[in-house]
Amino acid sequence: MTTQSTSVLVVNSGSSSIKYQLVDPVGGEAIAWGIVERIGEEVGSLKHVTQTSTTERELPVPDHGEGLRRVLSLFEAVGPDLSRANVIAVGHRVVQGGPVFDGPVLVDALVEHQIEQLSPLAPLHNPANLTGIRVGRALLPDVPHVAVFDTAFFHHLPAAAASYAIDRDVAEKHSVRRYGAHGTSHQYVSHEVAAFLGRDVEQTSTIVLHLGNGASASAVKNGHAVDTSMGLTPLEGLVMGTRSGDIDPAVTFHLMRNAGMDVDEVDDLLNRRSGLKGMTGQNDLREVHRLVEEGDAGAKVAIDVYAHRIKKYIGGYTAVLGGVDVIAFTAGVGENDDIVRARACEGLERLGIEIDLERNAGRKKEPTIISTDSSPTTVVVFPTNEELAIARLAVDVVTGGRP
Ligand code: AMP
């Protein structure tokens, strides 16, 4: 056991941005965090926040290497001093671990190659994640780098939940199965909510509703995922900020045959111009509620569809689990939107799910039970913390256990 305090630098590298957070994996607090945006554009931006200061800069950031170099100079200039922070690992978020990775791994040349090979399954994300890993390893060569996969928690989904009912040879040849996403959050919330409630996770059936701009549901039995709403890609499942979620695949053929759209246009439609954004023009639920208040009938329908979809997954996963002990709402919408929480659980009393509307009211910064005392299922708002989850998984990899 290490007694000296340690930290982990968590990096989430996107196509034109790098988000980072220096985390104390034991206490759980963010020591510093920031974001580099508009990498590769004429003028980029940097924001670096410590417990005592916020530094913002506008300047050209031609590539990710330069972006991370700027971040390291900010740590040097305004702190905290990384050499004194005892950084024991850099944890990189990687979206797609495909059929290869069932947990976090120490990055080496082979792992980099495997992440690259998985890019066809996540063409927007894996190449960007890999760029972050490469520049990170080049600039911080003395610290172990760990890749933490968004799909890993769902790697061992039962075949009944993981398989699509399509030609088996096609599925195998092209790695077509349900991989899920947001796995780090689903794992963290399902395990931590059990601890919060004083329950043994290994004897608990939980539904986690991760409702952010991207949204997904999972069914977790005795600590292991048994189903999840995202599929080959994060497009499947719940209604999201800009994604349709579940849809008849024939909509694709219909639009290609009859609306003259090509595959990239349909991809763009379903991933970036659908969901709340497609139905209302706004991807942020706060704005959609505002439209409802102004009497916008389309916005009302959008919220109806959004809540109805969540309710269907609660019902479906209650059946998959053979009864549910805990439902956890998390992420931006799950933590803040009492209307959506109430609507999603409305009328589920016969399934053993009873919300207390007073307890449910308002935004929740802390874990909060929102079900009635007599509700057989405990419903909780439980804030997720993906950075802390990544940091702890990275520590597990480099130490073989928690520090
Ligand atoms: P996330 O992806 O977890 O950061 O969640 C972002 C989304 O959370 C936003 O697009 C909003 O739709 C939603 N959100 C954030 N704050 C609130 C709020 N106070 N009320 C309703 N929705 C919120």
CSV table of C-alpha atoms and ligand atoms in Angstrom, one decimal:
chain,number,residue,atom,x,y,z
A,1,MET,CA,0.0,0.0,0.0
A,2,THR,CA,1.2,3.5,-0.9
A,3,THR,CA,0.7,6.1,1.7
A,4,GLN,CA,2.1,9.1,-0.2
A,5,SER,CA,-0.6,10.8,-2.1
A,6,THR,CA,-0.7,10.2,-5.8
A,7,SER,CA,-2.5,11.5,-8.9
A,8,VAL,CA,-3.5,10.3,-12.3
A,9,LEU,CA,-3.7,12.5,-15.4
A,10,VAL,CA,-6.9,11.5,-17.3
A,11,VAL,CA,-6.9,12.4,-21.0
A,12,ASN,CA,-9.9,12.3,-23.4
A,13,SER,CA,-8.6,13.2,-26.8
A,14,GLY,CA,-11.2,14.0,-29.5
A,15,SER,CA,-10.8,14.9,-33.2
A,16,SER,CA,-10.3,18.6,-32.5
A,17,SER,CA,-10.0,18.7,-28.7
A,18,ILE,CA,-8.2,17.4,-25.7
A,19,LYS,CA,-10.0,17.3,-22.3
A,20,TYR,CA,-7.9,16.5,-19.3
A,21,GLN,CA,-8.2,16.2,-15.6
A,22,LEU,CA,-5.6,15.6,-12.8
A,23,VAL,CA,-7.4,13.4,-10.4
A,24,ASP,CA,-6.6,12.2,-6.8
A,25,PRO,CA,-7.7,8.5,-7.3
A,26,VAL,CA,-8.1,7.9,-3.5
A,27,GLY,CA,-10.0,11.1,-2.4
A,28,GLY,CA,-11.6,11.4,-5.8
A,29,GLU,CA,-11.2,15.1,-6.2
A,30,ALA,CA,-10.2,16.9,-9.4
A,31,ILE,CA,-6.9,18.6,-8.6
A,32,ALA,CA,-6.9,20.5,-12.0
A,33,TRP,CA,-8.7,20.2,-15.3
A,34,GLY,CA,-9.0,21.8,-18.6
A,35,ILE,CA,-9.7,21.6,-22.3
A,36,VAL,CA,-7.9,22.5,-25.5
A,37,GLU,CA,-10.4,23.1,-28.3
A,38,ARG,CA,-10.4,23.9,-32.1
A,39,ILE,CA,-7.1,22.1,-32.6
A,40,GLY,CA,-6.1,22.5,-36.3
A,41,GLU,CA,-8.2,25.6,-36.8
A,42,GLU,CA,-6.8,29.1,-37.3
A,43,VAL,CA,-7.3,30.0,-33.6
A,44,GLY,CA,-7.7,27.5,-30.9
A,45,SER,CA,-8.5,27.9,-27.3
A,46,LEU,CA,-7.2,26.6,-24.0
A,47,LYS,CA,-8.8,26.6,-20.6
A,48,HIS,CA,-6.9,25.4,-17.5
A,49,VAL,CA,-8.6,25.3,-14.1
A,50,THR,CA,-6.9,24.7,-10.8
A,51,GLN,CA,-8.4,24.9,-7.3
A,52,THR,CA,-7.4,28.5,-7.1
A,53,SER,CA,-7.2,29.9,-10.7
A,54,THR,CA,-8.6,29.7,-14.2
A,55,THR,CA,-6.4,30.5,-17.2
A,56,GLU,CA,-7.8,31.0,-20.6
A,57,ARG,CA,-5.9,31.5,-23.9
A,58,GLU,CA,-6.7,31.9,-27.5
A,59,LEU,CA,-3.9,30.9,-29.8
A,60,PRO,CA,-3.3,28.6,-32.8
A,61,VAL,CA,-2.9,25.0,-31.8
A,62,PRO,CA,-1.9,23.2,-35.0
A,63,ASP,CA,-2.0,19.7,-33.8
A,64,HIS,CA,-2.6,17.5,-30.7
A,65,GLY,CA,1.1,17.3,-29.9
A,66,GLU,CA,1.2,21.1,-29.6
A,67,GLY,CA,-2.0,21.0,-27.7
A,68,LEU,CA,-0.7,18.7,-25.0
A,69,ARG,CA,2.7,20.6,-24.9
A,70,ARG,CA,0.7,23.7,-24.1
A,71,VAL,CA,-1.2,21.9,-21.4
A,72,LEU,CA,2.1,20.7,-19.8
A,73,SER,CA,3.5,24.3,-20.0
A,74,LEU,CA,0.4,25.6,-18.2
A,75,PHE,CA,0.9,23.0,-15.5
A,76,GLU,CA,4.4,24.3,-15.2
A,77,ALA,CA,3.5,28.0,-15.3
A,78,VAL,CA,0.3,28.1,-13.1
A,79,GLY,CA,0.5,24.7,-11.4
A,80,PRO,CA,-0.1,22.3,-9.9
A,81,ASP,CA,3.5,21.1,-10.4
A,82,LEU,CA,3.2,17.8,-12.1
A,83,SER,CA,6.6,16.7,-10.9
A,84,ARG,CA,5.4,17.1,-7.3
A,85,ALA,CA,1.9,15.7,-8.0
A,86,ASN,CA,3.3,12.1,-8.1
A,87,VAL,CA,1.5,11.2,-11.3
A,88,ILE,CA,1.5,7.4,-11.3
A,89,ALA,CA,-0.4,6.9,-14.6
A,90,VAL,CA,-1.9,8.6,-17.5
A,91,GLY,CA,-5.4,7.2,-18.2
A,92,HIS,CA,-6.7,7.6,-21.8
A,93,ARG,CA,-10.3,7.2,-22.6
A,94,VAL,CA,-10.7,5.0,-25.7
A,95,VAL,CA,-14.2,4.6,-27.2
A,96,GLN,CA,-14.0,1.3,-29.0
A,97,GLY,CA,-12.2,-1.8,-27.6
A,98,GLY,CA,-14.1,-4.1,-30.0
A,99,PRO,CA,-13.8,-7.8,-29.6
A,100,VAL,CA,-10.3,-7.4,-28.3
A,101,PHE,CA,-10.3,-5.6,-25.0
A,102,ASP,CA,-12.3,-6.6,-22.0
A,103,GLY,CA,-10.7,-4.2,-19.5
A,104,PRO,CA,-8.1,-1.5,-19.2
A,105,VAL,CA,-4.6,-2.2,-20.4
A,106,LEU,CA,-1.1,-0.8,-20.2
A,107,VAL,CA,-0.3,0.8,-23.6
A,108,ASP,CA,2.5,-0.5,-25.7
A,109,ALA,CA,3.1,-0.6,-29.4
A,110,LEU,CA,0.9,-3.6,-29.9
A,111,VAL,CA,-2.0,-2.0,-28.0
A,112,GLU,CA,-1.6,1.1,-30.1
A,113,HIS,CA,-1.8,-1.0,-33.2
A,114,GLN,CA,-4.9,-2.9,-32.0
A,115,ILE,CA,-6.7,0.4,-31.2
A,116,GLU,CA,-5.8,1.5,-34.8
A,117,GLN,CA,-7.1,-1.7,-36.2
A,118,LEU,CA,-10.4,-1.2,-34.4
A,119,SER,CA,-10.9,2.2,-36.1
A,120,PRO,CA,-13.5,1.0,-38.6
A,121,LEU,CA,-15.8,0.3,-35.7
A,122,ALA,CA,-15.4,3.9,-34.4
A,123,PRO,CA,-14.0,6.0,-37.2
A,124,LEU,CA,-14.6,9.3,-35.5
A,125,HIS,CA,-13.3,8.4,-32.1
A,126,ASN,CA,-10.5,5.7,-32.1
A,127,PRO,CA,-8.1,7.6,-34.4
A,128,ALA,CA,-8.5,10.7,-32.2
A,129,ASN,CA,-8.1,8.7,-29.0
A,130,LEU,CA,-5.0,7.1,-30.4
A,131,THR,CA,-3.5,10.4,-31.4
A,132,GLY,CA,-3.9,11.5,-27.7
A,133,ILE,CA,-2.1,8.3,-26.6
A,134,ARG,CA,0.8,8.8,-29.0
A,135,VAL,CA,1.4,12.4,-28.1
A,136,GLY,CA,1.0,11.6,-24.5
A,137,ARG,CA,3.5,8.8,-24.5
A,138,ALA,CA,6.0,11.0,-26.5
A,139,LEU,CA,5.7,13.9,-24.0
A,140,LEU,CA,5.4,11.9,-20.8
A,141,PRO,CA,7.5,8.9,-21.5
A,142,ASP,CA,8.4,8.1,-17.9
A,143,VAL,CA,4.8,7.5,-16.8
A,144,PRO,CA,2.8,4.4,-17.6
A,145,HIS,CA,-0.1,5.1,-20.0
A,146,VAL,CA,-3.3,3.1,-19.6
A,147,ALA,CA,-6.1,2.7,-22.2
A,148,VAL,CA,-9.5,2.5,-20.6
A,149,PHE,CA,-12.2,1.3,-23.1
A,150,ASP,CA,-15.8,2.6,-23.1
A,151,THR,CA,-16.9,-0.8,-24.4
A,152,ALA,CA,-15.0,-3.1,-21.9
A,153,PHE,CA,-17.8,-3.3,-19.3
A,154,PHE,CA,-20.0,-4.8,-22.0
A,155,HIS,CA,-17.4,-7.2,-23.4
A,156,HIS,CA,-18.9,-10.2,-21.7
A,157,LEU,CA,-22.6,-9.5,-22.4
A,158,PRO,CA,-24.5,-12.7,-22.8
A,159,ALA,CA,-24.8,-13.7,-26.4
A,160,ALA,CA,-28.5,-13.2,-26.3
A,161,ALA,CA,-28.0,-9.5,-25.6
A,162,ALA,CA,-24.8,-9.0,-27.6
A,163,SER,CA,-25.8,-10.7,-30.9
A,164,TYR,CA,-27.8,-9.2,-33.8
A,165,ALA,CA,-30.1,-11.7,-35.6
A,166,ILE,CA,-28.3,-11.4,-38.9
A,167,ASP,CA,-26.3,-13.8,-41.1
A,168,ARG,CA,-23.7,-15.3,-38.8
A,169,ASP,CA,-20.9,-15.3,-41.3
A,170,VAL,CA,-21.4,-11.6,-42.1
A,171,ALA,CA,-21.6,-10.8,-38.4
A,172,GLU,CA,-18.3,-12.7,-37.7
A,173,LYS,CA,-16.4,-11.4,-40.7
A,174,HIS,CA,-17.2,-7.8,-40.0
A,175,SER,CA,-17.3,-8.0,-36.2
A,176,VAL,CA,-20.9,-6.9,-36.1
A,177,ARG,CA,-22.2,-7.3,-32.6
A,178,ARG,CA,-23.4,-5.0,-29.8
A,179,TYR,CA,-20.4,-3.5,-28.0
A,180,GLY,CA,-22.2,-0.8,-26.0
A,181,ALA,CA,-20.6,2.4,-24.8
A,182,HIS,CA,-20.4,4.7,-21.7
A,183,GLY,CA,-19.2,1.4,-20.0
A,184,THR,CA,-16.9,3.2,-17.6
A,185,SER,CA,-19.8,5.2,-16.3
A,186,HIS,CA,-22.2,2.3,-16.1
A,187,GLN,CA,-19.6,0.2,-14.2
A,188,TYR,CA,-18.8,3.1,-11.8
A,189,VAL,CA,-22.4,4.0,-11.1
A,190,SER,CA,-23.7,0.5,-10.7
A,191,HIS,CA,-20.9,-0.4,-8.3
A,192,GLU,CA,-20.8,2.9,-6.4
A,193,VAL,CA,-24.6,3.2,-6.0
A,194,ALA,CA,-24.6,-0.2,-4.3
A,195,ALA,CA,-21.9,0.9,-1.9
A,196,PHE,CA,-23.9,4.1,-1.3
A,197,LEU,CA,-27.0,2.1,-0.4
A,198,GLY,CA,-25.0,-0.3,1.7
A,199,ARG,CA,-25.8,-3.2,-0.6
A,200,ASP,CA,-23.6,-6.0,-1.9
A,201,VAL,CA,-23.2,-5.3,-5.6
A,202,GLU,CA,-22.8,-9.0,-6.1
A,203,GLN,CA,-26.4,-9.5,-5.0
A,204,THR,CA,-28.0,-6.5,-6.6
A,205,SER,CA,-29.9,-6.0,-9.9
A,206,THR,CA,-29.5,-2.5,-11.2
A,207,ILE,CA,-30.6,-0.4,-14.1
A,208,VAL,CA,-28.3,2.5,-14.9
A,209,LEU,CA,-29.7,5.3,-17.0
A,210,HIS,CA,-26.8,7.5,-18.2
A,211,LEU,CA,-28.7,10.4,-19.7
A,212,GLY,CA,-26.3,13.0,-21.1
A,213,ASN,CA,-26.0,14.5,-24.5
A,214,GLY,CA,-25.3,10.8,-25.5
A,215,ALA,CA,-27.6,8.5,-23.5
A,216,SER,CA,-27.6,4.8,-22.7
A,217,ALA,CA,-29.2,2.3,-20.4
A,218,SER,CA,-27.7,-0.8,-18.9
A,219,ALA,CA,-28.9,-3.8,-16.9
A,220,VAL,CA,-26.4,-4.9,-14.4
A,221,LYS,CA,-26.8,-8.2,-12.4
A,222,ASN,CA,-24.5,-8.9,-9.5
A,223,GLY,CA,-21.9,-6.4,-10.7
A,224,HIS,CA,-21.9,-7.6,-14.4
A,225,ALA,CA,-23.6,-6.0,-17.4
A,226,VAL,CA,-26.2,-8.3,-18.9
A,227,ASP,CA,-27.6,-5.8,-21.4
A,228,THR,CA,-27.1,-2.3,-22.7
A,229,SER,CA,-28.9,0.0,-25.1
A,230,MET,CA,-26.0,1.1,-27.4
A,231,GLY,CA,-25.0,-1.3,-30.1
A,232,LEU,CA,-22.3,-1.7,-32.7
A,233,THR,CA,-22.1,2.1,-32.3
A,234,PRO,CA,-23.5,4.6,-29.9
A,235,LEU,CA,-26.4,5.3,-32.3
A,236,GLU,CA,-28.7,2.5,-30.9
A,237,GLY,CA,-31.0,2.8,-27.9
A,238,LEU,CA,-32.4,5.9,-26.2
A,239,VAL,CA,-33.2,9.2,-27.8
A,240,MET,CA,-30.2,11.5,-27.5
A,241,GLY,CA,-29.2,15.1,-28.0
A,242,THR,CA,-28.6,14.6,-31.7
A,243,ARG,CA,-29.0,10.8,-32.3
A,244,SER,CA,-32.2,9.0,-33.1
A,245,GLY,CA,-31.5,6.0,-30.9
A,246,ASP,CA,-33.6,2.9,-31.9
A,247,ILE,CA,-35.0,3.1,-35.4
A,248,ASP,CA,-36.1,0.6,-38.1
A,249,PRO,CA,-33.0,0.0,-40.2
A,250,ALA,CA,-35.3,0.2,-43.2
A,251,VAL,CA,-35.6,3.9,-42.7
A,252,THR,CA,-32.0,4.0,-44.1
A,253,PHE,CA,-32.9,2.1,-47.2
A,254,HIS,CA,-36.1,4.1,-47.7
A,255,LEU,CA,-34.1,7.4,-47.5
A,256,MET,CA,-31.4,6.2,-49.8
A,257,ARG,CA,-33.9,4.9,-52.4
A,258,ASN,CA,-36.5,7.6,-52.2
A,259,ALA,CA,-34.9,10.8,-50.8
A,260,GLY,CA,-31.7,10.6,-52.8
A,261,MET,CA,-29.5,10.5,-49.7
A,262,ASP,CA,-26.2,8.7,-49.8
A,263,VAL,CA,-24.8,6.8,-46.9
A,264,ASP,CA,-22.9,9.7,-45.4
A,265,GLU,CA,-26.0,11.9,-45.5
A,266,VAL,CA,-28.1,9.3,-43.7
A,267,ASP,CA,-25.2,8.8,-41.2
A,268,ASP,CA,-25.2,12.6,-40.6
A,269,LEU,CA,-29.0,12.6,-40.3
A,270,LEU,CA,-29.2,9.9,-37.7
A,271,ASN,CA,-26.1,10.8,-35.7
A,272,ARG,CA,-26.1,14.6,-35.8
A,273,ARG,CA,-29.5,15.9,-37.0
A,274,SER,CA,-31.9,13.6,-35.1
A,275,GLY,CA,-32.9,13.1,-31.5
A,276,LEU,CA,-34.0,16.2,-29.6
A,277,LYS,CA,-32.1,18.4,-32.1
A,278,GLY,CA,-33.9,16.8,-35.1
A,279,MET,CA,-37.3,17.0,-33.4
A,280,THR,CA,-37.0,20.5,-31.9
A,281,GLY,CA,-34.0,22.3,-33.3
A,282,GLN,CA,-32.4,22.1,-29.8
A,283,ASN,CA,-30.2,19.3,-28.4
A,284,ASP,CA,-30.2,20.7,-24.9
A,285,LEU,CA,-33.2,19.5,-22.8
A,286,ARG,CA,-33.3,22.8,-21.0
A,287,GLU,CA,-34.0,24.5,-24.3
A,288,VAL,CA,-36.6,21.9,-25.2
A,289,HIS,CA,-38.4,22.5,-21.9
A,290,ARG,CA,-38.4,26.2,-22.6
A,291,LEU,CA,-40.0,25.6,-26.0
A,292,VAL,CA,-42.7,23.5,-24.3
A,293,GLU,CA,-43.4,26.4,-21.9
A,294,GLU,CA,-43.8,28.6,-25.0
A,295,GLY,CA,-46.4,26.2,-26.3
A,296,ASP,CA,-44.3,24.4,-29.0
A,297,ALA,CA,-46.3,21.2,-29.7
A,298,GLY,CA,-43.3,19.5,-31.4
A,299,ALA,CA,-41.2,20.0,-28.4
A,300,LYS,CA,-43.8,18.4,-26.2
A,301,VAL,CA,-43.9,15.4,-28.5
A,302,ALA,CA,-40.0,15.2,-28.4
A,303,ILE,CA,-40.1,15.0,-24.5
A,304,ASP,CA,-42.9,12.4,-24.8
A,305,VAL,CA,-40.8,10.3,-27.1
A,306,TYR,CA,-37.6,10.8,-25.0
A,307,ALA,CA,-39.4,9.7,-21.7
A,308,HIS,CA,-41.3,6.9,-23.4
A,309,ARG,CA,-38.1,5.4,-24.7
A,310,ILE,CA,-36.5,5.4,-21.3
A,311,LYS,CA,-39.6,3.8,-19.8
A,312,LYS,CA,-39.5,1.0,-22.4
A,313,TYR,CA,-35.9,0.3,-21.4
A,314,ILE,CA,-36.8,0.3,-17.7
A,315,GLY,CA,-39.6,-2.2,-18.4
A,316,GLY,CA,-37.4,-4.3,-20.7
A,317,TYR,CA,-34.5,-4.5,-18.3
A,318,THR,CA,-36.7,-5.2,-15.4
A,319,ALA,CA,-37.8,-8.3,-17.3
A,320,VAL,CA,-34.2,-9.2,-18.3
A,321,LEU,CA,-33.1,-8.9,-14.7
A,322,GLY,CA,-36.1,-10.7,-13.3
A,323,GLY,CA,-36.9,-7.8,-11.1
A,324,VAL,CA,-34.8,-4.7,-10.3
A,325,ASP,CA,-33.5,-3.6,-6.9
A,326,VAL,CA,-32.0,-0.3,-7.9
A,327,ILE,CA,-32.5,2.3,-10.7
A,328,ALA,CA,-29.8,4.9,-11.0
A,329,PHE,CA,-30.2,8.1,-13.0
A,330,THR,CA,-27.0,9.8,-13.9
A,331,ALA,CA,-25.2,12.3,-16.3
A,332,GLY,CA,-26.4,15.8,-17.3
A,333,VAL,CA,-30.1,15.0,-17.8
A,334,GLY,CA,-30.3,12.2,-15.2
A,335,GLU,CA,-28.8,14.4,-12.5
A,336,ASN,CA,-30.6,17.6,-13.3
A,337,ASP,CA,-33.9,17.0,-15.0
A,338,ASP,CA,-36.6,16.1,-12.5
A,339,ILE,CA,-39.3,16.2,-15.2
A,340,VAL,CA,-37.7,13.5,-17.3
A,341,ARG,CA,-37.0,11.3,-14.2
A,342,ALA,CA,-40.6,11.6,-13.1
A,343,ARG,CA,-42.0,11.0,-16.6
A,344,ALA,CA,-39.8,8.0,-17.2
A,345,CYS,CA,-40.9,6.3,-13.9
A,346,GLU,CA,-44.6,7.4,-14.1
A,347,GLY,CA,-47.1,4.5,-14.0
A,348,LEU,CA,-44.5,1.9,-13.1
A,349,GLU,CA,-45.9,1.2,-9.6
A,350,ARG,CA,-46.9,-2.3,-10.6
A,351,LEU,CA,-43.3,-3.0,-11.4
A,352,GLY,CA,-42.4,-1.9,-7.9
A,353,ILE,CA,-41.1,1.5,-8.9
A,354,GLU,CA,-42.5,4.4,-6.9
A,355,ILE,CA,-41.0,7.9,-7.1
A,356,ASP,CA,-41.5,10.4,-4.3
A,357,LEU,CA,-42.1,13.7,-6.3
A,358,GLU,CA,-40.8,15.9,-3.5
A,359,ARG,CA,-37.6,13.9,-3.1
A,360,ASN,CA,-37.3,13.9,-6.9
A,361,ALA,CA,-37.7,17.7,-7.2
A,362,GLY,CA,-34.7,19.7,-8.4
A,363,ARG,CA,-31.1,19.1,-9.5
A,364,LYS,CA,-29.0,16.7,-7.5
A,365,LYS,CA,-25.3,17.3,-7.0
A,366,GLU,CA,-25.0,14.5,-4.4
A,367,PRO,CA,-26.4,10.9,-4.5
A,368,THR,CA,-30.1,11.2,-3.6
A,369,ILE,CA,-32.8,8.6,-3.1
A,370,ILE,CA,-35.9,9.7,-4.9
A,371,SER,CA,-38.2,6.7,-4.4
A,372,THR,CA,-40.7,6.4,-1.6
A,373,ASP,CA,-39.8,4.5,1.5
A,374,SER,CA,-42.2,1.7,0.6
A,375,SER,CA,-41.0,1.4,-3.1
A,376,PRO,CA,-39.6,-2.1,-3.6
A,377,THR,CA,-37.1,-0.7,-6.1
A,378,THR,CA,-34.8,2.0,-4.8
A,379,VAL,CA,-34.5,4.9,-7.3
A,380,VAL,CA,-31.4,7.0,-6.9
A,381,VAL,CA,-29.9,10.0,-8.6
A,382,PHE,CA,-26.2,9.2,-8.6
A,383,PRO,CA,-23.7,11.6,-10.2
A,384,THR,CA,-21.3,9.9,-12.5
A,385,ASN,CA,-17.6,10.6,-12.5
A,386,GLU,CA,-16.0,9.1,-15.6
A,387,GLU,CA,-12.6,10.8,-14.9
A,388,LEU,CA,-12.4,9.3,-11.5
A,389,ALA,CA,-13.5,5.9,-12.8
A,390,ILE,CA,-10.8,6.1,-15.5
A,391,ALA,CA,-8.2,7.2,-12.9
A,392,ARG,CA,-9.0,4.3,-10.6
A,393,LEU,CA,-9.0,1.7,-13.4
A,394,ALA,CA,-5.6,3.1,-14.5
A,395,VAL,CA,-4.3,2.7,-11.0
A,396,ASP,CA,-5.6,-0.8,-10.8
A,397,VAL,CA,-3.6,-1.6,-14.0
A,398,VAL,CA,-0.3,0.0,-12.8
A,399,THR,CA,-0.4,-1.2,-9.2
A,400,GLY,CA,-2.4,-4.4,-9.5
A,401,GLY,CA,-4.8,-2.8,-7.1
A,402,ARG,CA,-5.8,0.5,-5.5
A,403,PRO,CA,-2.9,2.7,-4.1
B,1,AMP,P1,-23.6,15.4,-20.3
B,1,AMP,O1,-23.4,14.9,-21.7
B,1,AMP,O2,-23.6,14.4,-19.2
B,1,AMP,O3,-22.6,16.6,-20.0
B,1,AMP,O4,-25.0,16.1,-20.3
B,1,AMP,C1,-25.3,17.3,-21.1
B,1,AMP,C2,-26.8,17.4,-21.2
B,1,AMP,O5,-27.4,17.5,-19.9
B,1,AMP,C3,-27.2,18.8,-21.9
B,1,AMP,O6,-27.3,18.7,-23.3
B,1,AMP,C4,-28.6,19.0,-21.3
B,1,AMP,O7,-29.6,18.4,-22.2
B,1,AMP,C5,-28.6,18.2,-20.0
B,1,AMP,N1,-28.6,19.2,-18.9
B,1,AMP,C6,-27.6,19.7,-18.2
B,1,AMP,N2,-28.1,20.5,-17.2
B,1,AMP,C7,-29.4,20.4,-17.2
B,1,AMP,C8,-30.5,20.9,-16.4
B,1,AMP,N3,-30.2,21.7,-15.4
B,1,AMP,N4,-31.7,20.5,-16.7
B,1,AMP,C9,-32.0,19.7,-17.7
B,1,AMP,N5,-31.0,19.2,-18.5
B,1,AMP,C10,-29.8,19.5,-18.2
